[in-house]
PDB file of C-alpha atoms in Angstrom:
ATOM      1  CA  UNK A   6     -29.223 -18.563 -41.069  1.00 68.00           C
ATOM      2  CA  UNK A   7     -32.470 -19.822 -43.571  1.00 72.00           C
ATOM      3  CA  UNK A   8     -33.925 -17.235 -45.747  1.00 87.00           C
ATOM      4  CA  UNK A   9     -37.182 -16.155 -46.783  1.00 90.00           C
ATOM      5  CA  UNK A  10     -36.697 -17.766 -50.416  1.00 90.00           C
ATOM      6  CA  UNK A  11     -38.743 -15.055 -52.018  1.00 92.00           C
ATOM      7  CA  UNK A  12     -37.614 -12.640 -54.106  1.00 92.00           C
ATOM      8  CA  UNK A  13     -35.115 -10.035 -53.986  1.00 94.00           C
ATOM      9  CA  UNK A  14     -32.366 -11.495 -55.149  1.00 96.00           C
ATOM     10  CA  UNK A  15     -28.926 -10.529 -53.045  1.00 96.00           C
ATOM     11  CA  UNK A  16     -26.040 -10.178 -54.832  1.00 97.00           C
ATOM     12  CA  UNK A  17     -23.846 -10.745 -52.112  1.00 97.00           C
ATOM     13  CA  UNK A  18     -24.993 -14.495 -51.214  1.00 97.00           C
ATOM     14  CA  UNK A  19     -21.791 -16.564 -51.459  1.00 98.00           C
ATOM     15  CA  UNK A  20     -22.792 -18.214 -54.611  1.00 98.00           C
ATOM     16  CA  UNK A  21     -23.428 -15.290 -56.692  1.00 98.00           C
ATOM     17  CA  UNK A  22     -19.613 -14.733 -55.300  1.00 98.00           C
ATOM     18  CA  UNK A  23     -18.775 -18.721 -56.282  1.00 98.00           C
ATOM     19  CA  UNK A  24     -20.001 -17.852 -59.631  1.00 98.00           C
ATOM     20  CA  UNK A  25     -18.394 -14.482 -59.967  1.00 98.00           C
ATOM     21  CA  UNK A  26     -15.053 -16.165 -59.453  1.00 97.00           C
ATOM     22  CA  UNK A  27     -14.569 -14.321 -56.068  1.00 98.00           C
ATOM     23  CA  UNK A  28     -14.850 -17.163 -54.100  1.00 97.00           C
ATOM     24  CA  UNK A  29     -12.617 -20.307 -55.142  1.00 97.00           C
ATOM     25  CA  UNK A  30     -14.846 -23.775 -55.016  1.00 98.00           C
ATOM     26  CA  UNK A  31     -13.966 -27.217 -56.330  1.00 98.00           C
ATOM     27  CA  UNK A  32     -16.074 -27.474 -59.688  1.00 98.00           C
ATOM     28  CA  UNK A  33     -17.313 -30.727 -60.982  1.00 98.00           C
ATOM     29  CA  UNK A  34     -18.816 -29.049 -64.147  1.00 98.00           C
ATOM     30  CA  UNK A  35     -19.843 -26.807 -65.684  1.00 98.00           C
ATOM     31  CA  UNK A  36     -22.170 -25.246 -68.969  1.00 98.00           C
ATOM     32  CA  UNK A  37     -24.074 -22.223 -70.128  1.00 98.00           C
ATOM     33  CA  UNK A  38     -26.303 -22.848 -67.154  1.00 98.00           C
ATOM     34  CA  UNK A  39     -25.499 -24.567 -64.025  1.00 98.00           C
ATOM     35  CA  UNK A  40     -22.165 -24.911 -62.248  1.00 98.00           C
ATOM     36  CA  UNK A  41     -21.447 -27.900 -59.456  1.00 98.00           C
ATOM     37  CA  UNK A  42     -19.217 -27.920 -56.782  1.00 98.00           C
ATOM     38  CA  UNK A  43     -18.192 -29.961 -53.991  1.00 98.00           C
ATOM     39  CA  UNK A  44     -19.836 -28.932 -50.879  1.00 98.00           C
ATOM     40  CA  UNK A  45     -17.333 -27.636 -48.007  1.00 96.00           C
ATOM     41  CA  UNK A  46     -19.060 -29.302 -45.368  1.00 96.00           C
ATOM     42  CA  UNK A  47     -19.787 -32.569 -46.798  1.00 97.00           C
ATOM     43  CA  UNK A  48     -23.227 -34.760 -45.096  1.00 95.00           C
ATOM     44  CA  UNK A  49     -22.057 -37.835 -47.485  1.00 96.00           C
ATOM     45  CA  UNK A  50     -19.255 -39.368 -49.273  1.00 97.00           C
ATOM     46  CA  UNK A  51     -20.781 -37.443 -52.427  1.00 98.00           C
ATOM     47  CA  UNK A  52     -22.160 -34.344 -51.957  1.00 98.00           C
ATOM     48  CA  UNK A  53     -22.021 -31.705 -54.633  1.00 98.00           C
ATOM     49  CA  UNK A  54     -24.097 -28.549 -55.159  1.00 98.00           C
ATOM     50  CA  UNK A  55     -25.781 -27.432 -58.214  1.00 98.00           C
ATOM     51  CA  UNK A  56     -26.703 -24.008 -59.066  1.00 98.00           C
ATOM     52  CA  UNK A  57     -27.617 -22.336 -62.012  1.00 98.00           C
ATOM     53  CA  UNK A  58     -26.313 -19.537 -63.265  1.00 98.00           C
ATOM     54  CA  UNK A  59     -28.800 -16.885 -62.887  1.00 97.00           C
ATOM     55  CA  UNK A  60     -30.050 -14.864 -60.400  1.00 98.00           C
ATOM     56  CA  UNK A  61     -32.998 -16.979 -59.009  1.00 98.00           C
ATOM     57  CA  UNK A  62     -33.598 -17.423 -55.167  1.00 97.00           C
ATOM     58  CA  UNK A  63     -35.640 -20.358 -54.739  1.00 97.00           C
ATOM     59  CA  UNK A  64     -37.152 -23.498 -56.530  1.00 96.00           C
ATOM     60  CA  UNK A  65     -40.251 -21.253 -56.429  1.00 95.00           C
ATOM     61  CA  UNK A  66     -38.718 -18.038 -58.185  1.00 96.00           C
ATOM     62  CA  UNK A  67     -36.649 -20.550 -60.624  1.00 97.00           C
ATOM     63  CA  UNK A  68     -39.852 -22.311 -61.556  1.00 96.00           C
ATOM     64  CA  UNK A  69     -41.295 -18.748 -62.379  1.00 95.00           C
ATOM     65  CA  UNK A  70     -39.052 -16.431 -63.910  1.00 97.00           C
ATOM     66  CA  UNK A  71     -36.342 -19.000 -65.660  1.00 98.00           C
ATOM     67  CA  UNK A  72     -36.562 -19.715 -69.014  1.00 98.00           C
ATOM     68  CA  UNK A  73     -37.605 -23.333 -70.541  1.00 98.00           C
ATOM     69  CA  UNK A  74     -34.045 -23.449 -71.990  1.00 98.00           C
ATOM     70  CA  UNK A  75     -32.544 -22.470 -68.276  1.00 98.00           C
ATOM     71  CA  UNK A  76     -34.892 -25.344 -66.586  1.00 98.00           C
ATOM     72  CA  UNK A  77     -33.860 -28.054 -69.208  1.00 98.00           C
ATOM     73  CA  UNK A  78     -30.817 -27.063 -69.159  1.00 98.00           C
ATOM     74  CA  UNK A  79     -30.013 -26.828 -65.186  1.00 98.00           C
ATOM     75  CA  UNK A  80     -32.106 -30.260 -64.853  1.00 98.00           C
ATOM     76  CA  UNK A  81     -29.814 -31.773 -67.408  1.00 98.00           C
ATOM     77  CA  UNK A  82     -26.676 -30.916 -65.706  1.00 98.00           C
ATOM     78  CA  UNK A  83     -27.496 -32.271 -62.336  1.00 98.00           C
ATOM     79  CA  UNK A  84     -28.518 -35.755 -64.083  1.00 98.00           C
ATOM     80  CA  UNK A  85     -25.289 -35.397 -65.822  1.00 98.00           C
ATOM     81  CA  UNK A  86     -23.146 -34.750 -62.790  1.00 98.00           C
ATOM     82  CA  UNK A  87     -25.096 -37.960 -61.148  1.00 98.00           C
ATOM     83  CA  UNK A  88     -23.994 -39.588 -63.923  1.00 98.00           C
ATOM     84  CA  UNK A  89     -20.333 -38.780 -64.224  1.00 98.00           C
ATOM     85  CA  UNK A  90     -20.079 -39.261 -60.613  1.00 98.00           C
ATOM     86  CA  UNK A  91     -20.963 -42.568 -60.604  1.00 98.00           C
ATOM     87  CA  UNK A  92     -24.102 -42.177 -58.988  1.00 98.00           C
ATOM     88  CA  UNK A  93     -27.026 -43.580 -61.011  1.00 96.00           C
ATOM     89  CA  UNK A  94     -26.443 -47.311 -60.296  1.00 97.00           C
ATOM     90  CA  UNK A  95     -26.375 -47.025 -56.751  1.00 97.00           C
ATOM     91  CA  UNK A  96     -28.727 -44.479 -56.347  1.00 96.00           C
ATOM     92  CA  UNK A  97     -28.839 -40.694 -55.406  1.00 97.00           C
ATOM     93  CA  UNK A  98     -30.268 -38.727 -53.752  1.00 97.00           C
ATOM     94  CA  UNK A  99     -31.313 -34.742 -54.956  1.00 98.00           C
ATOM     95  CA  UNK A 100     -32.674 -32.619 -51.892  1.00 97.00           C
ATOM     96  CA  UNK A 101     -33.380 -28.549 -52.508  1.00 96.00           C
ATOM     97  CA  UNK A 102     -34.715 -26.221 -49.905  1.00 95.00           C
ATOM     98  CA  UNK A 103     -37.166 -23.818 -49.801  1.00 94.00           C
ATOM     99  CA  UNK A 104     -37.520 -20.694 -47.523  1.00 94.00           C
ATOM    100  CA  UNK A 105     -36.832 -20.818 -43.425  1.00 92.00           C
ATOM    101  CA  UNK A 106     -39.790 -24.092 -42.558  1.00 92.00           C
ATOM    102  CA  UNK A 107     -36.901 -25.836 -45.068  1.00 93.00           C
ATOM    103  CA  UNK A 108     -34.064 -25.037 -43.927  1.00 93.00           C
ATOM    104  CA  UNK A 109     -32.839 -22.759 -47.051  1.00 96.00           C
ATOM    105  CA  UNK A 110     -29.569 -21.306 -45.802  1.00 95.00           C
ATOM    106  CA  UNK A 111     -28.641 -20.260 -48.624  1.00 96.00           C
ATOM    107  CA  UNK A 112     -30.729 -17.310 -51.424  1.00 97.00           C
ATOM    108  CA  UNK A 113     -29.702 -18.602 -54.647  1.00 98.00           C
ATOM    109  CA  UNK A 114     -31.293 -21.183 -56.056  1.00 98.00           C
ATOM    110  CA  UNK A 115     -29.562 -24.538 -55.521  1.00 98.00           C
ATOM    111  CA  UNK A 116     -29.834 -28.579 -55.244  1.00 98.00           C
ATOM    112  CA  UNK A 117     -27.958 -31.140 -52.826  1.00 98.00           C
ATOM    113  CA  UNK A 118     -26.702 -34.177 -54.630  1.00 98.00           C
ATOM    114  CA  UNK A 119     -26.248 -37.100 -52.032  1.00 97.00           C
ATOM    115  CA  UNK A 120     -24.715 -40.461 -53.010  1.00 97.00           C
ATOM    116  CA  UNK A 121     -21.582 -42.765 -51.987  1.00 97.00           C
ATOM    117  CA  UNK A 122     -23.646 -44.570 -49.311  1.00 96.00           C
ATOM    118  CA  UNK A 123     -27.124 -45.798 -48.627  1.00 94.00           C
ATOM    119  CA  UNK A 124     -29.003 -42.520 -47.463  1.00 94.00           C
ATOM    120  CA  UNK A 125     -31.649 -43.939 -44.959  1.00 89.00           C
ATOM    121  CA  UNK A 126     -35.278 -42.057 -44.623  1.00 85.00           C
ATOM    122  CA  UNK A 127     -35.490 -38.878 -45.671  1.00 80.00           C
ATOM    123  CA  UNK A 128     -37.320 -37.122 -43.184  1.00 71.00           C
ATOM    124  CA  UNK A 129     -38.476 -39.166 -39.781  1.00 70.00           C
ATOM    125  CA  UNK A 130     -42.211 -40.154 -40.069  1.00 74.00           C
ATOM    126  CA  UNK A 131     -45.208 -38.250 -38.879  1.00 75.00           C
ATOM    127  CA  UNK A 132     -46.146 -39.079 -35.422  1.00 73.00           C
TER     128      UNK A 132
END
């Protein structure tokens, strides 16, 4: 079911559960600041989610209320997980949703990583 995207954050949402350790998922890494995971309902040969580690919504309430060191340090990890995954010569692809028009399912903040195959368009063009 998408979600607003704003602000409160819920507690409950099944990542703030991944990261709690009450859900088990299959990490790929993880620091001070983000943790990635294999999604359970893979749309690629790759696809891993990366979330940080505090209590942010959206892109919108990340871009607000995280710190400089939390950006850097979130941004860093999803390069790095391209990286160890093989990713970066082929290409990848790094989709995040915002709020119901985009499809957030989902209230913690979080970012699709895509690779293992040639992606296609992202969105079909504007008639």
């Amino acid at each position: 079911m998408p979600v607003s995207g704003l602000p409160p954050y819920d507690d409950a949402n099944i990542f703030a559960r991944i990261l709690r350790g009450e859900i088990p998922a299959k990490t790929v890494f993880e620091d001070e600041h983000a943790l990635a995971f294999h999604d359970i309902a893979p749309q690629a040969p790759v696809h891993v989610l990366v979330i940080p580690k505090g209590r942010y919504v959206s892109v919108a309430d990340f871009a607000t209320a995280a710190s400089a060191e939390e950006i850097a340090g979130f941004w860093r990890a999803v390069a790095k997980v391209a990286k160890d995954l093989g990713l970066e010569a082929p290409g990848y692809r790094v989709l995040m949703n915002m709020g119901a028009d985009g499809g957030q399912e989902v209230p913690h903040y979080h970012v699709h990583l895509f690779g293992g195959r040639a992606l296609g368009r992202m969105v079909a063009r504007a008639e």
